[in-house]
Amino acid sequence: ALVAAPVLLHLCNRCAMPAGSPQAAHFSALGPDDNANANALFMGEELTDTEVGFWAGESRSNLRLFLLRARSWKRTRILGTCLLIAGVVAATISSNVAALPSGTHHANKSKEMVGATQFLEAAASNASGANANEKPNIIPDPAMGWPTTVLWPRLFCFSVLNKDNPHEVATLKMQIRKQIGIAACERFVVLSGAKIYLGEGHKWDNGTAVDVWSWVNPASPVGMGNLQAGDDTNSFKNTEIFINAWKILISSSALEGTDWSVKVDPDAVFFPERLRKHVKKLSWGTQTKTPMYFKNCNFHGAKLYGALEVFNAAAMQELSKRMSECVQLPWGRWGEDEFIDKCMERLGAEAKNDFALVGDHRCMSAECEDTWRASFHDYKSERTYLDCWNRSRKSEEYQKMMKEGHFFCCSSSANPQDPCNSCNPGASSRPGKGWCGSSKNQCQGCGASASWCKQDDHSKRNVLA
């Protein structure tokens, strides 16, 4: 108010002063720096302490001019109009804060989105090194994650938790405690059949953390599928649970402000920063208006396996408008992944095949040392989950070192006397691009003729390592 008042009064006085008056001449005499300061105020730019003092001091002289103008009825009408405009502006600003009653559902969602936006801006600022000494002003909310390394595209991630499975409960709590898995997405939510306390979220400036609870997904317990009885799955027949989960999510506005929505099984070890690398090329331009999702299993044709399900924002918008069409599908004997796959087909979403997205023991198997895979399934306890996660992180560090040394594994060569320079096409495996190329020991386990090679720094030829 201290800074804005002189600017408004300057404008009001400018509107009311007669042409050729001394006051008009005084106003016209303002230099370019003064006008720039006024413009800076309106554009939201920061002023120096000296400039703030100048404008605060100007408010007193402008107030006197304002009162003198009021003696003229004709000019008073103009000044009244200026004050009316100023009042409308002030009311508009105030309404942004007070329009939503405290404690209402939409008010809470609005605060969550503001907090998420501020967090992303602060994270991007910190990542670029800007204002590194300034503490970002973050408004925490329970759905706010801890993204690292790669901050775009923005991910909304969720898991559906079996409240009666202590391993799943422990694994989700661990992810939040260590800020990994779905908790490393920009926003995340856990749904379960009952409200469960999962841990501490982001903290306020006073050190108090927000509590993270699961969202209640009211659905009846389900049994296992039976292929011999005609079911299409031998896993849990959990389609109804996930239909309810999708309905809760798309009606909650929790997905707003993100580019991709990701469903992650509680026993799927997940690396959000790797997923961003897979979807980045599809996250810009007009293609973002096309509903898209991923099929991640190549078994008798491309399929969607439910350990990791990935949908862009356009697909979620289409689902929110046409969910009723999907519910009419004959999903009674399906698993949830088959349901959402058939649902996306019904909605006309474009399926993208990425068979290196998940290392799944049921399809497209890969070990945790593969650093391109965004997820590994299934690791059903907190201990096995963390073991896989740590192995994959160590593999990243090791492979960085191996890449810098130009190491690779040649499983077969045309010249056994010089295998590193005569490797057969397709027989070369480098760190991060296959199990054999991950280390010397693993290379030697890929066949009797396999050779572990590196590039010599001086000759630039490949030699045995």
Tab-separated table of C-alpha atoms in Angstrom:
chain	number	residue	atom	x	y	z
A	1	ALA	CA	0.000	0.000	0.000
A	2	LEU	CA	2.892	2.343	0.839
A	3	VAL	CA	4.378	1.911	-2.619
A	4	ALA	CA	1.117	1.730	-4.582
A	5	ALA	CA	-0.537	4.805	-3.051
A	6	PRO	CA	1.715	7.460	-4.635
A	7	VAL	CA	1.418	5.800	-8.036
A	8	LEU	CA	-2.400	5.834	-7.914
A	9	LEU	CA	-2.415	9.416	-6.670
A	10	HIS	CA	0.043	10.424	-9.403
A	11	LEU	CA	-2.358	9.032	-12.002
A	12	CYS	CA	-5.397	10.654	-10.406
A	13	ASN	CA	-3.658	14.015	-10.239
A	14	ARG	CA	-2.535	13.637	-13.839
A	15	CYS	CA	-6.137	12.962	-14.895
A	16	ALA	CA	-7.498	15.981	-12.982
A	17	MET	CA	-4.883	18.695	-13.571
A	18	PRO	CA	-5.711	21.272	-16.277
A	19	ALA	CA	-3.458	21.454	-19.282
A	20	GLY	CA	-0.816	24.147	-18.909
A	21	SER	CA	-1.111	24.316	-15.115
A	22	PRO	CA	2.066	24.411	-12.978
A	23	GLN	CA	1.214	20.974	-11.643
A	24	ALA	CA	0.929	19.581	-15.161
A	25	ALA	CA	4.277	21.106	-16.000
A	26	HIS	CA	5.732	19.545	-12.847
A	27	PHE	CA	4.397	16.124	-13.823
A	28	SER	CA	5.687	16.444	-17.374
A	29	ALA	CA	9.101	17.333	-15.961
A	30	LEU	CA	9.471	13.886	-14.424
A	31	GLY	CA	12.546	12.279	-15.867
A	32	PRO	CA	12.763	8.904	-17.664
A	33	ASP	CA	14.052	7.273	-14.483
A	34	ASP	CA	10.946	8.390	-12.584
A	35	ASN	CA	8.648	7.006	-15.277
A	36	ALA	CA	10.663	3.804	-15.345
A	37	ASN	CA	10.145	3.446	-11.592
A	38	ALA	CA	6.391	3.854	-12.064
A	39	ASN	CA	6.407	1.256	-14.819
A	40	ALA	CA	8.489	-1.063	-12.662
A	41	LEU	CA	5.844	-0.894	-9.954
A	42	PHE	CA	3.076	-1.839	-12.352
A	43	MET	CA	5.130	-4.664	-13.934
A	44	GLY	CA	5.885	-6.205	-10.546
A	45	GLU	CA	9.615	-5.451	-10.635
A	46	GLU	CA	11.543	-4.794	-7.431
A	47	LEU	CA	12.732	-1.262	-6.549
A	48	THR	CA	15.799	-0.325	-4.551
A	49	ASP	CA	15.444	1.046	-1.016
A	50	THR	CA	16.197	4.543	-2.362
A	51	GLU	CA	13.484	4.263	-4.990
A	52	VAL	CA	10.939	2.968	-2.452
A	53	GLY	CA	11.760	5.910	-0.187
A	54	PHE	CA	11.263	8.345	-3.065
A	55	TRP	CA	7.824	6.973	-3.923
A	56	ALA	CA	6.793	6.818	-0.258
A	57	GLY	CA	7.828	10.471	0.173
A	58	GLU	CA	5.956	11.423	-2.972
A	59	SER	CA	2.750	10.082	-1.419
A	60	ARG	CA	2.577	13.003	1.034
A	61	SER	CA	2.876	15.711	-1.634
A	62	ASN	CA	0.483	13.866	-3.927
A	63	LEU	CA	-2.068	13.606	-1.123
A	64	ARG	CA	-1.998	17.387	-0.698
A	65	LEU	CA	-2.471	17.840	-4.453
A	66	PHE	CA	-5.302	15.336	-4.351
A	67	LEU	CA	-7.179	17.305	-1.657
A	68	LEU	CA	-6.685	20.568	-3.547
A	69	ARG	CA	-8.144	18.992	-6.670
A	70	ALA	CA	-11.234	17.997	-4.680
A	71	ARG	CA	-12.219	21.670	-4.288
A	72	SER	CA	-13.248	21.718	-7.890
A	73	TRP	CA	-16.521	19.814	-8.415
A	74	LYS	CA	-15.719	19.128	-12.016
A	75	ARG	CA	-12.365	17.678	-11.165
A	76	THR	CA	-13.766	15.843	-8.154
A	77	ARG	CA	-15.875	13.677	-10.466
A	78	ILE	CA	-12.725	12.694	-12.316
A	79	LEU	CA	-10.952	11.979	-9.059
A	80	GLY	CA	-13.916	9.954	-7.875
A	81	THR	CA	-13.667	7.839	-10.995
A	82	CYS	CA	-9.960	7.275	-10.292
A	83	LEU	CA	-10.729	6.221	-6.725
A	84	LEU	CA	-13.451	3.866	-7.958
A	85	ILE	CA	-10.978	2.197	-10.309
A	86	ALA	CA	-8.423	1.950	-7.492
A	87	GLY	CA	-11.073	0.384	-5.253
A	88	VAL	CA	-11.977	-2.209	-7.878
A	89	VAL	CA	-8.292	-3.114	-8.281
A	90	ALA	CA	-7.878	-3.446	-4.517
A	91	ALA	CA	-11.028	-5.552	-4.227
A	92	THR	CA	-9.819	-7.840	-7.015
A	93	ILE	CA	-6.488	-8.383	-5.283
A	94	SER	CA	-8.228	-9.075	-1.983
A	95	SER	CA	-10.634	-11.535	-3.602
A	96	ASN	CA	-7.737	-13.739	-4.694
A	97	VAL	CA	-6.997	-14.332	-1.023
A	98	ALA	CA	-10.445	-14.314	0.540
A	99	ALA	CA	-12.727	-15.673	-2.200
A	100	LEU	CA	-12.404	-19.274	-1.034
A	101	PRO	CA	-13.615	-19.950	2.511
A	102	SER	CA	-10.974	-21.496	4.720
A	103	GLY	CA	-11.393	-25.247	5.169
A	104	THR	CA	-13.482	-25.860	2.063
A	105	HIS	CA	-12.517	-28.607	-0.367
A	106	HIS	CA	-11.791	-26.245	-3.262
A	107	ALA	CA	-9.931	-23.814	-1.028
A	108	ASN	CA	-7.621	-26.591	0.073
A	109	LYS	CA	-7.064	-27.693	-3.535
A	110	SER	CA	-6.319	-24.112	-4.533
A	111	LYS	CA	-3.714	-23.833	-1.789
A	112	GLU	CA	-2.215	-27.147	-2.854
A	113	MET	CA	-1.811	-26.000	-6.447
A	114	VAL	CA	-0.282	-22.684	-5.312
A	115	GLY	CA	2.130	-24.586	-3.094
A	116	ALA	CA	3.063	-26.954	-5.906
A	117	THR	CA	3.619	-24.087	-8.328
A	118	GLN	CA	5.829	-22.238	-5.861
A	119	PHE	CA	7.752	-25.422	-5.140
A	120	LEU	CA	8.409	-26.087	-8.835
A	121	GLU	CA	9.550	-22.513	-9.375
A	122	ALA	CA	11.825	-22.730	-6.362
A	123	ALA	CA	13.213	-26.090	-7.466
A	124	ALA	CA	13.891	-24.800	-10.969
A	125	SER	CA	15.587	-21.739	-9.513
A	126	ASN	CA	17.778	-23.839	-7.252
A	127	ALA	CA	18.627	-26.232	-10.079
A	128	SER	CA	19.871	-23.370	-12.249
A	129	GLY	CA	21.887	-21.865	-9.412
A	130	ALA	CA	19.853	-18.642	-9.324
A	131	ASN	CA	19.379	-17.037	-5.911
A	132	ALA	CA	21.219	-19.945	-4.342
A	133	ASN	CA	21.549	-18.077	-1.022
A	134	GLU	CA	17.842	-17.278	-0.758
A	135	LYS	CA	15.504	-19.718	0.946
A	136	PRO	CA	12.507	-20.411	-1.328
A	137	ASN	CA	9.107	-19.505	0.049
A	138	ILE	CA	7.212	-22.795	-0.105
A	139	ILE	CA	3.636	-23.407	0.975
A	140	PRO	CA	3.687	-27.140	1.768
A	141	ASP	CA	0.822	-29.525	1.130
A	142	PRO	CA	0.576	-33.306	1.611
A	143	ALA	CA	0.657	-34.092	-2.138
A	144	MET	CA	3.882	-32.211	-2.814
A	145	GLY	CA	6.810	-34.435	-3.782
A	146	TRP	CA	10.589	-34.040	-3.840
A	147	PRO	CA	11.665	-34.068	-7.504
A	148	THR	CA	15.410	-34.053	-8.178
A	149	THR	CA	17.862	-33.885	-11.090
A	150	VAL	CA	15.305	-33.612	-13.891
A	151	LEU	CA	12.357	-31.260	-13.277
A	152	TRP	CA	10.471	-31.522	-16.568
A	153	PRO	CA	8.084	-32.908	-17.737
A	154	ARG	CA	6.021	-32.630	-14.559
A	155	LEU	CA	4.711	-35.906	-13.143
A	156	PHE	CA	1.691	-36.774	-11.042
A	157	CYS	CA	2.198	-40.242	-9.541
A	158	PHE	CA	-0.071	-42.448	-7.487
A	159	SER	CA	-0.226	-45.907	-5.946
A	160	VAL	CA	-3.208	-47.914	-4.769
A	161	LEU	CA	-2.359	-49.530	-1.449
A	162	ASN	CA	-3.744	-52.724	0.039
A	163	LYS	CA	-4.352	-51.626	3.622
A	164	ASP	CA	-4.173	-55.236	4.831
A	165	ASN	CA	-0.735	-55.852	3.307
A	166	PRO	CA	1.916	-54.735	5.845
A	167	HIS	CA	4.695	-54.981	3.233
A	168	GLU	CA	2.952	-52.511	0.919
A	169	VAL	CA	2.255	-50.123	3.793
A	170	ALA	CA	5.902	-50.256	4.911
A	171	THR	CA	7.193	-49.788	1.360
A	172	LEU	CA	5.059	-46.680	0.723
A	173	LYS	CA	6.031	-45.172	4.073
A	174	MET	CA	9.681	-45.781	3.246
A	175	GLN	CA	9.342	-44.022	-0.123
A	176	ILE	CA	7.981	-40.909	1.587
A	177	ARG	CA	10.561	-41.071	4.376
A	178	LYS	CA	13.451	-41.337	1.894
A	179	GLN	CA	11.771	-39.113	-0.729
A	180	ILE	CA	12.148	-41.702	-3.476
A	181	GLY	CA	9.755	-43.623	-5.745
A	182	ILE	CA	6.447	-41.846	-6.239
A	183	ALA	CA	7.468	-39.305	-3.581
A	184	ALA	CA	10.110	-38.002	-6.038
A	185	CYS	CA	7.385	-36.895	-8.479
A	186	GLU	CA	6.145	-33.286	-8.484
A	187	ARG	CA	2.892	-34.466	-6.927
A	188	PHE	CA	1.863	-37.846	-5.530
A	189	VAL	CA	-1.100	-39.509	-3.874
A	190	VAL	CA	-1.637	-42.881	-2.195
A	191	LEU	CA	-5.132	-44.395	-2.149
A	192	SER	CA	-6.261	-47.196	0.158
A	193	GLY	CA	-9.361	-48.769	1.664
A	194	ALA	CA	-8.844	-46.814	4.892
A	195	LYS	CA	-7.121	-43.598	5.931
A	196	ILE	CA	-3.504	-44.468	6.807
A	197	TYR	CA	-0.815	-42.149	8.140
A	198	LEU	CA	2.194	-42.411	5.818
A	199	GLY	CA	4.692	-39.927	7.244
A	200	GLU	CA	5.833	-36.329	7.172
A	201	GLY	CA	5.646	-34.140	4.093
A	202	HIS	CA	7.247	-30.780	3.406
A	203	LYS	CA	7.900	-28.456	6.330
A	204	TRP	CA	6.822	-24.920	7.140
A	205	ASP	CA	9.422	-22.295	7.969
A	206	ASN	CA	9.003	-23.065	11.679
A	207	GLY	CA	10.011	-26.695	11.110
A	208	THR	CA	6.513	-28.177	11.452
A	209	ALA	CA	5.827	-30.782	8.771
A	210	VAL	CA	2.492	-31.466	7.109
A	211	ASP	CA	1.101	-34.967	7.635
A	212	VAL	CA	0.758	-37.255	4.645
A	213	TRP	CA	-2.265	-39.556	4.739
A	214	SER	CA	-3.647	-41.940	2.178
A	215	TRP	CA	-6.851	-40.994	0.395
A	216	VAL	CA	-9.749	-43.312	1.154
A	217	ASN	CA	-10.821	-45.437	-1.804
A	218	PRO	CA	-14.076	-47.109	-0.720
A	219	ALA	CA	-14.138	-50.411	-2.587
A	220	SER	CA	-14.851	-53.998	-1.567
A	221	PRO	CA	-12.008	-56.518	-1.155
A	222	VAL	CA	-11.336	-58.662	-4.244
A	223	GLY	CA	-10.113	-62.170	-4.935
A	224	MET	CA	-7.552	-63.590	-7.329
A	225	GLY	CA	-8.358	-64.235	-10.967
A	226	ASN	CA	-8.537	-67.769	-12.351
A	227	LEU	CA	-7.548	-68.304	-15.977
A	228	GLN	CA	-9.110	-71.776	-16.033
A	229	ALA	CA	-12.401	-70.311	-14.871
A	230	GLY	CA	-12.438	-67.848	-17.773
A	231	ASP	CA	-10.793	-64.826	-16.167
A	232	ASP	CA	-8.313	-62.828	-18.242
A	233	THR	CA	-5.902	-62.514	-15.348
A	234	ASN	CA	-4.359	-64.698	-12.666
A	235	SER	CA	-3.621	-61.620	-10.561
A	236	PHE	CA	-6.075	-59.716	-8.376
A	237	LYS	CA	-9.410	-58.915	-10.001
A	238	ASN	CA	-9.049	-55.340	-8.848
A	239	THR	CA	-10.665	-53.450	-11.716
A	240	GLU	CA	-13.479	-51.994	-9.603
A	241	ILE	CA	-10.971	-50.692	-7.050
A	242	PHE	CA	-9.080	-48.869	-9.792
A	243	ILE	CA	-12.229	-47.559	-11.469
A	244	ASN	CA	-13.059	-45.914	-8.137
A	245	ALA	CA	-9.472	-44.663	-7.828
A	246	TRP	CA	-9.545	-43.077	-11.289
A	247	LYS	CA	-12.874	-41.415	-10.509
A	248	ILE	CA	-11.514	-39.977	-7.256
A	249	LEU	CA	-8.404	-38.619	-8.924
A	250	ILE	CA	-9.986	-37.028	-11.991
A	251	SER	CA	-12.675	-35.355	-9.876
A	252	SER	CA	-10.200	-33.973	-7.326
A	253	SER	CA	-8.163	-31.635	-9.588
A	254	ALA	CA	-5.031	-33.335	-8.225
A	255	LEU	CA	-3.746	-33.939	-11.763
A	256	GLU	CA	-3.909	-30.281	-12.791
A	257	GLY	CA	-0.627	-28.569	-13.590
A	258	THR	CA	1.207	-31.774	-14.513
A	259	ASP	CA	2.151	-33.181	-17.931
A	260	TRP	CA	1.925	-36.936	-17.262
A	261	SER	CA	-0.012	-39.125	-14.834
A	262	VAL	CA	1.684	-42.296	-13.638
A	263	LYS	CA	0.201	-45.234	-11.795
A	264	VAL	CA	2.902	-47.175	-9.934
A	265	ASP	CA	2.433	-50.491	-8.141
A	266	PRO	CA	3.628	-50.391	-4.504
A	267	ASP	CA	6.111	-53.196	-5.298
A	268	ALA	CA	7.518	-51.455	-8.406
A	269	VAL	CA	10.874	-49.759	-7.800
A	270	PHE	CA	10.456	-46.430	-9.546
A	271	PHE	CA	12.832	-43.695	-10.794
A	272	PRO	CA	10.799	-40.632	-11.910
A	273	GLU	CA	13.820	-38.837	-13.417
A	274	ARG	CA	14.347	-41.755	-15.812
A	275	LEU	CA	10.695	-41.778	-16.840
A	276	ARG	CA	10.980	-38.078	-17.705
A	277	LYS	CA	13.735	-38.987	-20.173
A	278	HIS	CA	11.431	-41.546	-21.833
A	279	VAL	CA	8.501	-39.136	-22.246
A	280	LYS	CA	10.357	-35.854	-22.784
A	281	LYS	CA	10.248	-36.049	-26.587
A	282	LEU	CA	6.441	-36.363	-26.416
A	283	SER	CA	5.930	-33.496	-23.973
A	284	TRP	CA	6.095	-30.404	-26.182
A	285	GLY	CA	4.340	-28.879	-29.198
A	286	THR	CA	0.980	-29.736	-30.699
A	287	GLN	CA	1.442	-33.456	-30.009
A	288	THR	CA	0.570	-32.790	-26.356
A	289	LYS	CA	-3.033	-32.266	-27.475
A	290	THR	CA	-3.210	-35.899	-28.627
A	291	PRO	CA	-4.206	-38.373	-25.880
A	292	MET	CA	-1.296	-40.806	-25.437
A	293	TYR	CA	-0.325	-43.718	-23.214
A	294	PHE	CA	2.352	-46.424	-23.180
A	295	LYS	CA	2.321	-50.161	-23.809
A	296	ASN	CA	5.311	-51.655	-22.046
A	297	CYS	CA	5.161	-55.414	-22.664
A	298	ASN	CA	5.887	-57.260	-25.913
A	299	PHE	CA	4.322	-60.680	-25.371
A	300	HIS	CA	2.130	-61.982	-28.198
A	301	GLY	CA	1.834	-58.375	-29.285
A	302	ALA	CA	2.116	-55.074	-27.471
A	303	LYS	CA	0.362	-54.953	-24.106
A	304	LEU	CA	0.061	-52.718	-21.092
A	305	TYR	CA	1.353	-54.346	-17.923
A	306	GLY	CA	0.165	-52.649	-14.770
A	307	ALA	CA	3.407	-52.260	-12.796
A	308	LEU	CA	3.852	-48.845	-14.443
A	309	GLU	CA	1.076	-47.095	-16.375
A	310	VAL	CA	1.829	-43.762	-18.051
A	311	PHE	CA	-0.699	-41.312	-19.561
A	312	ASN	CA	-0.300	-37.757	-20.822
A	313	ALA	CA	-2.503	-34.878	-19.681
A	314	ALA	CA	-4.655	-35.014	-22.828
A	315	ALA	CA	-5.495	-38.676	-22.108
A	316	MET	CA	-6.516	-37.796	-18.552
A	317	GLN	CA	-8.704	-34.943	-19.781
A	318	GLU	CA	-10.431	-37.314	-22.179
A	319	LEU	CA	-10.884	-39.874	-19.409
A	320	SER	CA	-12.452	-37.257	-17.137
A	321	LYS	CA	-15.036	-36.434	-19.834
A	322	ARG	CA	-15.803	-39.979	-21.009
A	323	MET	CA	-15.239	-42.266	-18.041
A	324	SER	CA	-18.812	-43.514	-18.355
A	325	GLU	CA	-17.965	-45.089	-21.727
A	326	CYS	CA	-15.143	-47.099	-20.166
A	327	VAL	CA	-17.298	-48.257	-17.251
A	328	GLN	CA	-19.708	-49.790	-19.797
A	329	LEU	CA	-16.972	-52.128	-21.088
A	330	PRO	CA	-17.296	-55.823	-20.045
A	331	TRP	CA	-14.528	-55.575	-17.453
A	332	GLY	CA	-15.841	-58.149	-14.970
A	333	ARG	CA	-13.111	-60.739	-15.673
A	334	TRP	CA	-10.300	-58.277	-16.423
A	335	GLY	CA	-7.382	-57.053	-14.401
A	336	GLU	CA	-7.125	-53.290	-13.909
A	337	ASP	CA	-4.352	-52.931	-16.495
A	338	GLU	CA	-6.441	-54.593	-19.198
A	339	PHE	CA	-9.344	-52.322	-18.259
A	340	ILE	CA	-7.381	-49.075	-18.616
A	341	ASP	CA	-5.746	-50.370	-21.817
A	342	LYS	CA	-9.142	-51.124	-23.391
A	343	CYS	CA	-10.478	-47.852	-21.992
A	344	MET	CA	-7.731	-45.846	-23.725
A	345	GLU	CA	-8.457	-47.687	-26.975
A	346	ARG	CA	-12.150	-46.816	-26.614
A	347	LEU	CA	-11.251	-43.159	-26.068
A	348	GLY	CA	-9.071	-43.109	-29.189
A	349	ALA	CA	-5.799	-42.529	-27.312
A	350	GLU	CA	-2.590	-43.146	-29.255
A	351	ALA	CA	-0.579	-46.064	-27.868
A	352	LYS	CA	3.205	-45.663	-27.755
A	353	ASN	CA	5.332	-48.798	-27.475
A	354	ASP	CA	8.275	-48.616	-25.079
A	355	PHE	CA	9.470	-52.090	-24.187
A	356	ALA	CA	12.481	-50.726	-22.296
A	357	LEU	CA	10.317	-48.745	-19.887
A	358	VAL	CA	9.972	-51.418	-17.191
A	359	GLY	CA	12.055	-54.381	-16.108
A	360	ASP	CA	9.224	-56.732	-15.148
A	361	HIS	CA	9.804	-60.320	-14.079
A	362	ARG	CA	6.516	-61.166	-15.790
A	363	CYS	CA	7.387	-59.447	-19.079
A	364	MET	CA	10.434	-57.630	-20.491
A	365	SER	CA	12.631	-58.755	-17.628
A	366	ALA	CA	15.662	-56.651	-16.701
A	367	GLU	CA	17.870	-56.471	-13.649
A	368	CYS	CA	18.160	-53.437	-11.405
A	369	GLU	CA	21.578	-52.560	-12.879
A	370	ASP	CA	19.870	-51.400	-16.075
A	371	THR	CA	19.906	-47.619	-15.681
A	372	TRP	CA	17.612	-46.841	-18.622
A	373	ARG	CA	14.589	-48.638	-17.153
A	374	ALA	CA	12.299	-46.338	-15.226
A	375	SER	CA	10.932	-49.113	-13.021
A	376	PHE	CA	11.572	-52.683	-11.842
A	377	HIS	CA	8.895	-55.146	-10.766
A	378	ASP	CA	8.235	-56.927	-8.458
A	379	TYR	CA	9.987	-56.254	-5.135
A	380	LYS	CA	7.421	-56.957	-2.484
A	381	SER	CA	9.142	-55.889	0.731
A	382	GLU	CA	10.836	-52.749	1.974
A	383	ARG	CA	14.172	-54.583	2.096
A	384	THR	CA	14.069	-55.953	-1.460
A	385	TYR	CA	12.758	-52.643	-2.807
A	386	LEU	CA	15.655	-50.711	-1.249
A	387	ASP	CA	18.157	-53.343	-2.358
A	388	CYS	CA	17.092	-52.935	-5.998
A	389	TRP	CA	17.003	-49.141	-5.705
A	390	ASN	CA	20.537	-49.012	-4.231
A	391	ARG	CA	21.891	-51.445	-6.831
A	392	SER	CA	20.508	-49.275	-9.608
A	393	ARG	CA	21.953	-46.090	-8.094
A	394	LYS	CA	25.387	-47.710	-7.687
A	395	SER	CA	25.149	-48.899	-11.269
A	396	GLU	CA	24.601	-45.300	-12.374
A	397	GLU	CA	27.772	-44.211	-10.601
A	398	TYR	CA	29.772	-47.147	-11.941
A	399	GLN	CA	28.509	-46.713	-15.480
A	400	LYS	CA	29.390	-43.044	-15.427
A	401	MET	CA	32.936	-44.046	-14.641
A	402	MET	CA	32.867	-46.776	-17.308
A	403	LYS	CA	31.556	-44.378	-19.961
A	404	GLU	CA	34.287	-41.890	-19.203
A	405	GLY	CA	36.824	-44.701	-19.762
A	406	HIS	CA	35.012	-45.952	-22.917
A	407	PHE	CA	34.611	-49.489	-21.554
A	408	PHE	CA	32.456	-52.061	-23.351
A	409	CYS	CA	31.866	-55.789	-23.640
A	410	CYS	CA	32.340	-57.659	-26.914
A	411	SER	CA	30.577	-61.012	-26.731
A	412	SER	CA	31.848	-62.233	-30.131
A	413	SER	CA	34.410	-60.991	-32.641
A	414	ALA	CA	35.646	-61.698	-36.174
A	415	ASN	CA	39.305	-61.799	-35.080
A	416	PRO	CA	39.974	-63.583	-31.755
A	417	GLN	CA	43.504	-62.094	-31.762
A	418	ASP	CA	42.078	-58.555	-31.718
A	419	PRO	CA	38.512	-58.914	-30.400
A	420	CYS	CA	38.117	-55.312	-29.230
A	421	ASN	CA	38.630	-53.902	-32.735
A	422	SER	CA	36.736	-56.608	-34.629
A	423	CYS	CA	33.565	-56.943	-32.603
A	424	ASN	CA	30.715	-58.402	-34.624
A	425	PRO	CA	27.674	-56.171	-35.316
A	426	GLY	CA	25.283	-56.229	-32.393
A	427	ALA	CA	27.789	-57.991	-30.130
A	428	SER	CA	28.983	-54.831	-28.380
A	429	SER	CA	27.358	-53.897	-25.082
A	430	ARG	CA	28.225	-50.685	-23.244
A	431	PRO	CA	27.521	-49.607	-19.661
A	432	GLY	CA	23.846	-48.849	-19.191
A	433	LYS	CA	22.895	-50.581	-22.449
A	434	GLY	CA	22.645	-54.185	-21.386
A	435	TRP	CA	23.533	-56.661	-18.676
A	436	CYS	CA	26.825	-57.786	-20.284
A	437	GLY	CA	28.163	-54.251	-20.538
A	438	SER	CA	27.593	-53.384	-16.885
A	439	SER	CA	30.903	-54.772	-15.576
A	440	LYS	CA	33.875	-56.970	-16.396
A	441	ASN	CA	32.525	-59.852	-14.323
A	442	GLN	CA	29.154	-59.737	-16.051
A	443	CYS	CA	30.861	-59.505	-19.446
A	444	GLN	CA	32.860	-62.657	-18.724
A	445	GLY	CA	29.608	-64.395	-17.882
A	446	CYS	CA	28.229	-63.676	-21.353
A	447	GLY	CA	30.177	-66.404	-23.134
A	448	ALA	CA	33.611	-67.999	-23.359
A	449	SER	CA	34.703	-65.604	-26.115
A	450	ALA	CA	33.426	-62.453	-24.416
A	451	SER	CA	36.048	-59.723	-23.980
A	452	TRP	CA	36.059	-56.686	-21.728
A	453	CYS	CA	37.492	-53.749	-23.664
A	454	LYS	CA	38.353	-50.064	-23.303
A	455	GLN	CA	39.698	-47.295	-25.475
A	456	ASP	CA	43.371	-46.435	-25.085
A	457	ASP	CA	43.801	-42.712	-24.424
A	458	HIS	CA	46.982	-42.413	-26.479
A	459	SER	CA	46.403	-44.616	-29.542
A	460	LYS	CA	42.603	-44.169	-29.519
A	461	ARG	CA	42.358	-47.875	-30.357
A	462	ASN	CA	40.384	-50.403	-28.376
A	463	VAL	CA	42.381	-52.688	-26.100
A	464	LEU	CA	41.639	-55.432	-23.591
A	465	ALA	CA	40.917	-53.982	-20.169
